[in-house]
Coordinates of C-alpha atoms in Angstrom, one line a residue:
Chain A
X1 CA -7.7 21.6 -29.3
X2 CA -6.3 24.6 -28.6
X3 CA -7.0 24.5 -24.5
X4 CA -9.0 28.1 -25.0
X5 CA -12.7 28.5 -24.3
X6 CA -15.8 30.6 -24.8
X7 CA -19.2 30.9 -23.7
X8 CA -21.4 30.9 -24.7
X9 CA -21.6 29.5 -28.2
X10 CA -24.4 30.9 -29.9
X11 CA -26.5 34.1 -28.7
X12 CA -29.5 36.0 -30.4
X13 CA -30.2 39.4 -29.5
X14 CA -32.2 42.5 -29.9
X15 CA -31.1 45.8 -31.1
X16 CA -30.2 48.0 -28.1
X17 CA -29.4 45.4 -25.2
X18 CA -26.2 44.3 -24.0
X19 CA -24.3 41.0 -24.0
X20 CA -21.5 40.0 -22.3
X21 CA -19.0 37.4 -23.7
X22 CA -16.8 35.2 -21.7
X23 CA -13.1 33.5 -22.7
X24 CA -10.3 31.1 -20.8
X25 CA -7.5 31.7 -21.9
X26 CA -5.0 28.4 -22.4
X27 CA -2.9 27.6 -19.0
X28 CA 0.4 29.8 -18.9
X29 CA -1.3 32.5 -21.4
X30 CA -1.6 36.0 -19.4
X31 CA -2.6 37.7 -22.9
X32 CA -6.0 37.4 -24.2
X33 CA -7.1 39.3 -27.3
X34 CA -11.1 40.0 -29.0
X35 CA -11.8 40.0 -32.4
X36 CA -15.0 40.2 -34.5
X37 CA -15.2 38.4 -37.5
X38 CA -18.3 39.2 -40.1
X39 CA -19.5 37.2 -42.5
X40 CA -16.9 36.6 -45.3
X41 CA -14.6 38.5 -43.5
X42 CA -10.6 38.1 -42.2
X43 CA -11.8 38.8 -38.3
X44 CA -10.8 42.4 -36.9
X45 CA -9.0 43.4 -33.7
X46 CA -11.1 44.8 -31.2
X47 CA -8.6 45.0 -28.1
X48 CA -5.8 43.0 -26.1
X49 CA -5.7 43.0 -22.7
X50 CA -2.3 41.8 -20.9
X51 CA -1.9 41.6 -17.1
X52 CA -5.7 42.7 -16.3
X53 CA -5.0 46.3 -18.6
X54 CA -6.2 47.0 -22.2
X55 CA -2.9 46.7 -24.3
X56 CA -4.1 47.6 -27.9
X57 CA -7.4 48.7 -29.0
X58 CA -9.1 48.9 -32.6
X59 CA -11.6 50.9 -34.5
X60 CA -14.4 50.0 -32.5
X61 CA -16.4 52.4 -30.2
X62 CA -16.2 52.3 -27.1
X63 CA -19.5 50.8 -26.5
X64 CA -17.1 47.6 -27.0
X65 CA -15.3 47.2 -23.4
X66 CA -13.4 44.4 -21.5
X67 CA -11.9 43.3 -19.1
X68 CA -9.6 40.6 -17.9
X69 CA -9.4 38.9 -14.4
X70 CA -6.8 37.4 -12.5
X71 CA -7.0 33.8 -13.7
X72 CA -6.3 35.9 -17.1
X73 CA -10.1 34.8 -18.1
X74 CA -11.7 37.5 -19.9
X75 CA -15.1 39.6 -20.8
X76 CA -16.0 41.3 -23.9
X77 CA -19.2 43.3 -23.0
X78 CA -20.9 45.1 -26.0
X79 CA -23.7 47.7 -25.1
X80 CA -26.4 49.1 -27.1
X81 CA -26.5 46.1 -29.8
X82 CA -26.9 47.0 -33.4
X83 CA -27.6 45.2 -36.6
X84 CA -24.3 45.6 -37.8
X85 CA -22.4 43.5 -34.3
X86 CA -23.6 40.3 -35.7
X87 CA -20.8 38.5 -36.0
X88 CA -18.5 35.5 -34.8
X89 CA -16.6 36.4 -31.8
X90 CA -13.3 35.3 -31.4
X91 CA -10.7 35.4 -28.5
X92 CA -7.3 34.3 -28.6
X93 CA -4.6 34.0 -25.6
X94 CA -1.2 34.1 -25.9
X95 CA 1.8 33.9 -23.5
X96 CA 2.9 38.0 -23.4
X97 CA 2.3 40.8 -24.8
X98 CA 4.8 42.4 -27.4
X99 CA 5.9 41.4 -30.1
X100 CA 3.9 38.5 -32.1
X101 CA 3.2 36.0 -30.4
X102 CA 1.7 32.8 -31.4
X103 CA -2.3 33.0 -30.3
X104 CA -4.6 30.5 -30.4
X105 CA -8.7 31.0 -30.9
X106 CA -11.5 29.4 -28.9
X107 CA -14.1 28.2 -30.7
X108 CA -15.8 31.8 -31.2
X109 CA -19.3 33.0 -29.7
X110 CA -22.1 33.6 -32.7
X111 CA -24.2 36.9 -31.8
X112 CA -27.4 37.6 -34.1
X113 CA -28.6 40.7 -33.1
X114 CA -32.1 41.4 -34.6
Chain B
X1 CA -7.0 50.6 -49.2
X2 CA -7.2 47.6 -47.0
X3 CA -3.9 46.9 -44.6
X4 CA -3.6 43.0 -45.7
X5 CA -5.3 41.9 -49.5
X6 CA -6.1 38.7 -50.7
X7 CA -7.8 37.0 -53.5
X8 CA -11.2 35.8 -52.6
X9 CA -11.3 32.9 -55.0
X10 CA -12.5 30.3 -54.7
X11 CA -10.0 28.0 -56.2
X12 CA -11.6 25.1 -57.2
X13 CA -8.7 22.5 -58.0
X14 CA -8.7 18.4 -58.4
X15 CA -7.0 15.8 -55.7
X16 CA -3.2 16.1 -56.4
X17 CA -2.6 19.7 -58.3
X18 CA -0.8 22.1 -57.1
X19 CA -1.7 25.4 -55.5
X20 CA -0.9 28.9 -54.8
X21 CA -2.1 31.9 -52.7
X22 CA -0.7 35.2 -52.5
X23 CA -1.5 38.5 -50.4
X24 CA -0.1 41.8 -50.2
X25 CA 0.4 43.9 -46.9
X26 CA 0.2 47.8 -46.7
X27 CA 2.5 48.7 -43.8
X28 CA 6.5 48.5 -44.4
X29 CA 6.7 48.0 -40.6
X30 CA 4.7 44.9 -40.3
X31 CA 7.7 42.6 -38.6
X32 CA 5.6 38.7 -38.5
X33 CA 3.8 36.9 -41.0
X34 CA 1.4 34.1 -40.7
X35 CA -0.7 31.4 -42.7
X36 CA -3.5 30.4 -40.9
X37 CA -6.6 28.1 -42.2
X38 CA -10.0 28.3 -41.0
X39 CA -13.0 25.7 -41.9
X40 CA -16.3 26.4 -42.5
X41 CA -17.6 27.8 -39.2
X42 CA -14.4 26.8 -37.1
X43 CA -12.4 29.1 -35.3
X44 CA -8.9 30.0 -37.3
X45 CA -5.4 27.5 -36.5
X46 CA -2.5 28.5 -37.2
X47 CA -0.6 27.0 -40.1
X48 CA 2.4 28.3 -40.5
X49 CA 5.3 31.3 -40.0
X50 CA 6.3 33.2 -42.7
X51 CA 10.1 34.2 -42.5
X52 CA 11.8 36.1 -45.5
X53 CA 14.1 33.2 -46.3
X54 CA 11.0 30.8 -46.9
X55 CA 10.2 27.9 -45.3
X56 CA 8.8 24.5 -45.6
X57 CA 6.1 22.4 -43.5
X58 CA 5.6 18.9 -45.7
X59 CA 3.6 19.9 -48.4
X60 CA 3.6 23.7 -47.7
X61 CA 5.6 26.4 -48.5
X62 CA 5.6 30.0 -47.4
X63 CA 7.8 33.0 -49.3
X64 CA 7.4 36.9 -48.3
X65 CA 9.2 39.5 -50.2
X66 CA 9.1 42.5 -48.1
X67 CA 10.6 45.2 -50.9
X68 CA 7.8 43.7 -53.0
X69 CA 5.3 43.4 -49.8
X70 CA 4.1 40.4 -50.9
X71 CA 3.1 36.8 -49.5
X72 CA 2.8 33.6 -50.6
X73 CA 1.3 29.9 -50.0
X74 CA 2.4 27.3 -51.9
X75 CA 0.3 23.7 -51.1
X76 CA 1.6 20.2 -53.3
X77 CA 0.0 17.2 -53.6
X78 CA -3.6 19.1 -52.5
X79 CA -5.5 16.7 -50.3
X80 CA -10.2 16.9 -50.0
X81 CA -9.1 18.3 -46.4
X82 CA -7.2 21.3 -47.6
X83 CA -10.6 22.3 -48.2
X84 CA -11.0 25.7 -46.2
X85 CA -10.6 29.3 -46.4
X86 CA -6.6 30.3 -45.9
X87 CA -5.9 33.7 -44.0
X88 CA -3.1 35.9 -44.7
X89 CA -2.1 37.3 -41.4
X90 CA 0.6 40.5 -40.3
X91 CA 0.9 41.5 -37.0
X92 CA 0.4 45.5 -36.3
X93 CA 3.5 47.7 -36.7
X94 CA 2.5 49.8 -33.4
X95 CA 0.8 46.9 -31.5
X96 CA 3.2 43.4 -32.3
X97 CA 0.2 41.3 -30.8
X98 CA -2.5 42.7 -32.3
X99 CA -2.8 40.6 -35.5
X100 CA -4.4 41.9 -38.6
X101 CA -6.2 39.7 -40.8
X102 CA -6.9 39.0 -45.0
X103 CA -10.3 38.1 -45.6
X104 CA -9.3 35.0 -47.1
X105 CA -8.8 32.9 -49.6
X106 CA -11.5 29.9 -50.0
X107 CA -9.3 26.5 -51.6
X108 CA -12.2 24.0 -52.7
X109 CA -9.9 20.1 -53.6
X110 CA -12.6 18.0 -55.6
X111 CA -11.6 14.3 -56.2

């Protein structure tokens, strides 16, 4: 196991509400980094955030936001659910930002939005 | 075009043969390359590096030609639990820890 951890694990939800996604990083990671993987898909950055700051953002609006605390724990908060955000959601932790580091996933979150 | 390109599959291959993957990546830049594997409904786990003078882990090996762009997987000796879908991963030329993903290529080992 890879030490990181999400909650929760499986979430349905309606079109237009709001979730909010939670991740522990692995002790001694300060980086934590969202991605959305869809079905049959390679999963897609959504942001990085290093030191309690977004480091790195993707092509997603920004009805997608974050944030990270000082235990380096994390929130991905999505607002205004559509079909289309049904996905697995995937956060991964690292030990710095820059340069390609080794980052381990959680065990993903699985939002249905219907 | 997409930034990292893979071959779907599957590949469907008996215990014991031999098998490889390959993936193409978009952006010259791209400075670290990655295998990782991901089963069905699992989070992905890294498998191995990819450096430019290839590299070994037991029964896998990993090339990249980076005039040509190009990645590849080797896996001998294939086992029923290299069953999973293999990821072809480059990390962003602007952001080095953002990481951007293949969609995968699903390996099915029948006995």
């Amino acid at each position: 196991e890879t030490g990181v951890t999400q909650s929760p694990t499986h979430l349905i939800k309606t079109r237009g509400q709001q979730v909010t996604l939670r991740c522990s990083s692995q002790s001694g990671h300060n980086t934590v980094s969202w991605y959305q993987q869809a079905l049959g898909q390679g999963p897609q950055f959504i942001f990085q955030y290093y030191r309690e700051e977004e480091n790195g953002r993707g092509n997603f609006p920004p009805r997608f936001s974050g944030l990270q605390f000082p235990n380096y724990s994390s929130e991905l908060n999505v607002n205004a659910l559509e079909l289309d955000d049904s996905a697995l959601y995937l956060c991964a932790s690292s030990r710095a930002s820059g340069g390609a580091k080794t980052q381990y996933f959680g065990p993903g979150t699985r939002l249905l939005v219907l | 075009r997409k930034e990292v390109e893979q071959d779907p599959g599957p590949f469907n291959v008996p215990e014991g043969a031999t098998v490889a993957f390959n993936c193409t990546y978009s952006n010259s830049a791209s400075q670290s390359f990655f295998w990782y594997r991901q089963d069905c409904r699992k989070e992905p786990k890294l498998l191995m590096s990819v450096y430019s003078s290839g590299n070994e882990d037991g029964r896998f090996t990993a090339q990249l030609n980076r005039a040509s762009q190009y990645i590849s997987l080797l896996i001998r000796d294939s086992k029923l639990s290299d069953s999973a879908t293999y990821l072809c991963v480059v990390n962003d030329a602007e952001y080095g820890n953002k990481l951007v993903f293949g969609a995968g290529t699903i390996l099915r080992v029948k006995s």
